[in-house]
Amino acid sequence: MIDAHVHLENGPLSKEYVFEFIDTALEKGIDHLQILDHTHRFYEFREMYADICQADPRQKAWFEKKQKNSIQDFIKLKEEVEQEALPLKVSWGLEVCYEKEREPFLRSILPSLPLDFFVGSVHSIDHYLYDIGAFSEELVWEKMDNSTIYKKYYQELEQCIASDLFDQIGHPDVIKLYQLDPGYDLHPTYEKLAQLAHEHHVCMEDNTGAYYRYNHPEIGLCPDFRKILKHHQVPIVWASDAHYPEHVAMAYDELKGAQFL
């Protein structure tokens, strides 16, 4: 049992906070916990967000609040925790906010980091964040039609997979979170993503975050997307996207049932 995606984002980079996640994982029967944080937390990745900050002052204010630490603080914490006698397997990684034009920068920095895994995720459309309640509706969903947003999201996700920068793809169909009709058949897209994931040896998350954080009726992946990934023998990892210790393995009981849909 794995929780492949939990964040320290809303707390300190301390051993005490890490063990809050570990304790919940043990209570939930998890034996492998993957701890990460978004690249936007770390000063070293600041230049990656220049376009997002320039696109709108609200996005710049959002980003400035997220900047809290050096990546070296995170690496030091990893080393400290690894000195402890841990009751389960703990891996350490980064969730990278992928944009195609930032690939050269990512290739220059990611291989030098002593981390266990890297998650590639798409969080923006044309440099506009699509899931921030305070402003995304105005900046994204009211300016573009749904089909354009979906197509741009999945095109970027295809490039993310094909980049060979990542071990894991974060919440691959999370663009559905507002339950808006894409206006076209997504099955060919699911097929293409599955083929790419198989070819580039990445695993895909069955991520419950949209279910319990955004009240989306689907628990994890779209059932048809899940079936297509399995058909192509793409590894799938369960992930809660926990941003607080109490959310580790959130909705896993429901996710078990969803596997049979």
C-alpha positions as CSV (number, residue, x, y, z in Angstrom):
1,M,0.0,0.0,0.0
2,I,1.5,3.3,-1.2
3,D,0.6,6.9,-0.9
4,A,2.7,8.2,-3.7
5,H,2.0,12.0,-3.3
6,V,1.8,13.8,0.0
7,H,2.9,17.5,0.6
8,L,4.7,19.2,3.4
9,E,3.5,22.5,1.9
10,N,1.3,23.8,4.7
11,G,3.8,23.1,7.5
12,P,7.5,23.4,8.4
13,L,10.3,21.4,7.0
14,S,10.8,19.6,10.3
15,K,11.2,16.0,11.4
16,E,8.2,16.4,13.8
17,Y,6.0,17.4,10.9
18,V,7.1,14.6,8.8
19,F,6.3,12.1,11.5
20,E,2.8,13.4,11.7
21,F,2.4,12.1,8.1
22,I,4.1,8.9,8.9
23,D,1.9,8.3,11.9
24,T,-1.3,8.8,9.8
25,A,0.2,6.5,7.1
26,L,0.7,3.7,9.7
27,E,-2.8,4.1,11.0
28,K,-4.1,3.8,7.4
29,G,-2.1,0.7,6.6
30,I,0.4,2.4,4.3
31,D,3.8,0.8,4.0
32,H,5.4,3.2,1.5
33,L,5.0,7.0,1.8
34,Q,6.3,9.4,-0.9
35,I,6.9,12.9,0.5
36,L,7.3,15.8,-1.9
37,D,6.7,19.5,-2.3
38,H,5.9,21.7,-5.2
39,T,8.8,23.4,-6.9
40,H,7.1,26.8,-6.3
41,R,8.1,26.4,-2.6
42,F,11.9,26.6,-3.3
43,Y,13.9,29.7,-4.3
44,E,16.0,27.8,-6.7
45,F,13.0,27.3,-9.0
46,R,11.9,31.0,-9.0
47,E,12.9,31.7,-12.7
48,M,10.5,28.9,-13.7
49,Y,7.5,31.0,-12.7
50,A,8.5,34.2,-14.4
51,D,5.8,33.9,-17.1
52,I,3.1,33.0,-14.5
53,C,4.0,36.0,-12.4
54,Q,4.1,38.3,-15.4
55,A,0.7,37.1,-16.7
56,D,-1.3,38.6,-13.9
57,P,-0.4,40.4,-10.6
58,R,-2.7,38.1,-8.6
59,Q,-0.7,35.1,-9.8
60,K,2.5,36.9,-8.8
61,A,1.1,37.6,-5.3
62,W,0.1,33.9,-5.0
63,F,3.6,32.8,-6.0
64,E,5.4,35.1,-3.7
65,K,3.4,33.7,-0.7
66,K,4.5,30.2,-1.7
67,Q,8.2,30.9,-1.7
68,K,9.4,29.7,1.7
69,N,12.6,27.7,1.5
70,S,15.8,26.6,-0.3
71,I,15.7,23.2,-1.9
72,Q,18.7,22.5,0.4
73,D,16.4,22.8,3.4
74,F,14.3,20.0,1.9
75,I,17.4,17.8,1.2
76,K,18.7,18.4,4.7
77,L,15.4,17.3,6.1
78,K,15.5,14.1,4.0
79,E,18.9,13.3,5.3
80,E,17.9,13.9,8.9
81,V,14.8,11.7,8.6
82,E,16.7,8.9,6.9
83,Q,18.9,8.7,10.1
84,E,15.8,7.6,12.1
85,A,14.5,4.1,12.5
86,L,11.5,4.4,10.3
87,P,8.5,2.1,10.6
88,L,7.8,2.3,6.8
89,K,9.5,3.1,3.6
90,V,9.7,6.8,2.9
91,S,10.8,8.3,-0.5
92,W,11.5,11.9,-1.2
93,G,10.7,13.9,-4.4
94,L,9.5,17.0,-6.1
95,E,6.3,17.9,-7.8
96,V,7.4,19.9,-10.8
97,C,5.1,22.4,-12.4
98,Y,5.8,21.5,-16.0
99,E,5.8,23.9,-18.9
100,K,7.4,22.9,-22.2
101,E,9.5,26.0,-22.5
102,R,11.1,25.3,-19.0
103,E,12.5,22.0,-20.1
104,P,16.1,23.3,-20.5
105,F,16.1,24.8,-17.0
106,L,14.7,21.5,-15.6
107,R,17.3,19.5,-17.4
108,S,20.0,21.7,-15.8
109,I,18.8,21.3,-12.2
110,L,16.9,18.1,-11.7
111,P,19.7,15.5,-12.3
112,S,21.8,17.2,-9.6
113,L,19.3,16.9,-6.9
114,P,19.7,13.8,-4.5
115,L,16.0,12.9,-4.5
116,D,14.3,9.6,-5.1
117,F,11.7,10.6,-7.7
118,F,10.2,13.5,-9.7
119,V,6.6,14.0,-10.5
120,G,5.6,16.0,-13.5
121,S,2.3,17.9,-13.3
122,V,0.6,20.5,-15.4
123,H,-0.8,23.3,-13.4
124,S,-1.3,26.1,-15.9
125,I,-2.7,26.8,-19.3
126,D,-0.8,29.4,-21.4
127,H,0.9,30.5,-18.1
128,Y,-2.5,30.9,-16.3
129,L,-3.2,28.7,-13.3
130,Y,-6.5,26.9,-13.8
131,D,-7.3,25.7,-10.2
132,I,-6.9,28.7,-7.9
133,G,-10.3,29.6,-6.5
134,A,-9.5,33.3,-6.1
135,F,-8.9,34.1,-9.7
136,S,-8.7,31.0,-12.1
137,E,-12.3,31.3,-13.2
138,E,-11.8,34.8,-14.5
139,L,-8.3,34.2,-16.0
140,V,-8.9,30.8,-17.6
141,W,-12.4,29.4,-17.6
142,E,-14.2,32.6,-18.7
143,K,-11.6,33.5,-21.4
144,M,-11.4,30.2,-23.2
145,D,-14.0,27.6,-24.2
146,N,-13.8,24.3,-22.3
147,S,-12.6,22.2,-25.3
148,T,-9.6,24.6,-25.8
149,I,-8.7,24.4,-22.2
150,Y,-8.9,20.6,-22.2
151,K,-6.9,20.3,-25.4
152,K,-4.2,22.6,-24.2
153,Y,-3.9,20.8,-20.9
154,Y,-3.6,17.4,-22.5
155,Q,-1.2,18.6,-25.1
156,E,1.1,19.9,-22.4
157,L,0.7,16.6,-20.4
158,E,1.8,14.7,-23.5
159,Q,4.9,16.8,-23.7
160,C,5.5,16.3,-20.0
161,I,5.4,12.5,-20.4
162,A,7.6,12.6,-23.5
163,S,10.2,14.8,-21.8
164,D,11.7,11.8,-19.9
165,L,12.3,14.1,-16.9
166,F,9.8,12.3,-14.6
167,D,9.2,9.1,-12.9
168,Q,5.5,9.8,-12.2
169,I,2.7,11.9,-13.6
170,G,0.7,13.8,-11.1
171,H,-3.1,13.7,-11.2
172,P,-3.2,13.2,-15.0
173,D,-6.9,14.0,-15.5
174,V,-7.3,16.7,-12.9
175,I,-8.5,19.3,-15.5
176,K,-11.9,17.7,-15.0
177,L,-12.1,19.1,-11.4
178,Y,-14.8,21.7,-12.2
179,Q,-17.0,19.0,-13.9
180,L,-17.2,21.0,-17.1
181,D,-18.0,19.2,-20.4
182,P,-14.8,19.1,-22.6
183,G,-17.0,19.2,-25.7
184,Y,-15.2,16.3,-27.4
185,D,-14.5,12.6,-26.9
186,L,-11.5,12.1,-24.6
187,H,-11.0,8.5,-25.3
188,P,-8.5,9.0,-28.1
189,T,-6.6,11.3,-25.8
190,Y,-6.6,8.7,-23.1
191,E,-5.2,6.2,-25.6
192,K,-2.4,8.5,-26.6
193,L,-1.4,9.3,-23.1
194,A,-1.4,5.6,-22.2
195,Q,0.8,4.8,-25.2
196,L,3.2,7.6,-24.2
197,A,3.3,6.5,-20.6
198,H,4.2,3.0,-21.6
199,E,6.9,4.1,-24.1
200,H,8.5,6.5,-21.6
201,H,8.3,4.3,-18.6
202,V,6.4,6.6,-16.3
203,C,3.7,5.6,-13.8
204,M,0.4,7.4,-13.6
205,E,-1.3,8.5,-10.4
206,D,-4.8,7.4,-9.3
207,N,-5.1,10.5,-7.3
208,T,-8.1,11.1,-4.9
209,G,-7.5,14.8,-4.5
210,A,-10.1,16.1,-6.9
211,Y,-12.7,13.8,-5.1
212,Y,-12.3,15.1,-1.6
213,R,-10.8,18.5,-2.2
214,Y,-13.0,19.6,-5.1
215,N,-16.0,17.3,-4.6
216,H,-15.6,15.6,-8.0
217,P,-17.8,12.5,-8.2
218,E,-15.1,10.3,-9.7
219,I,-12.7,8.8,-7.1
220,G,-9.3,9.1,-8.7
221,L,-9.0,8.5,-12.4
222,C,-11.9,8.5,-14.9
223,P,-12.9,4.8,-15.0
224,D,-12.4,4.6,-18.8
225,F,-8.9,6.3,-18.5
226,R,-8.0,3.8,-15.8
227,K,-9.1,0.8,-17.9
228,I,-7.1,2.1,-20.9
229,L,-3.9,2.6,-18.8
230,K,-4.3,-0.9,-17.5
231,H,-4.8,-2.2,-21.0
232,H,-1.5,-0.6,-22.0
233,Q,0.2,-2.1,-18.9
234,V,1.0,1.4,-17.5
235,P,2.0,1.3,-13.8
236,I,-0.6,3.1,-11.7
237,V,0.2,4.3,-8.2
238,W,-2.4,5.4,-5.6
239,A,-2.0,9.0,-4.3
240,S,-4.0,11.1,-1.9
241,D,-2.4,14.5,-2.8
242,A,-2.5,15.1,1.0
243,H,-1.6,18.7,2.0
244,Y,-2.2,17.9,5.7
245,P,-1.2,14.9,7.7
246,E,-4.8,13.9,8.3
247,H,-5.4,13.5,4.6
248,V,-2.8,10.8,4.0
249,A,-4.6,7.9,2.2
250,M,-7.7,10.0,2.0
251,A,-10.7,8.2,0.3
252,Y,-8.7,5.0,-0.2
253,D,-11.6,2.8,0.8
254,E,-13.7,4.5,-1.9
255,L,-10.8,4.1,-4.4
256,K,-10.8,0.4,-3.8
257,G,-14.4,0.2,-4.9
258,A,-13.7,2.4,-7.9
259,Q,-11.2,-0.1,-9.3
260,F,-14.1,-2.4,-10.3
261,L,-16.1,0.3,-12.2
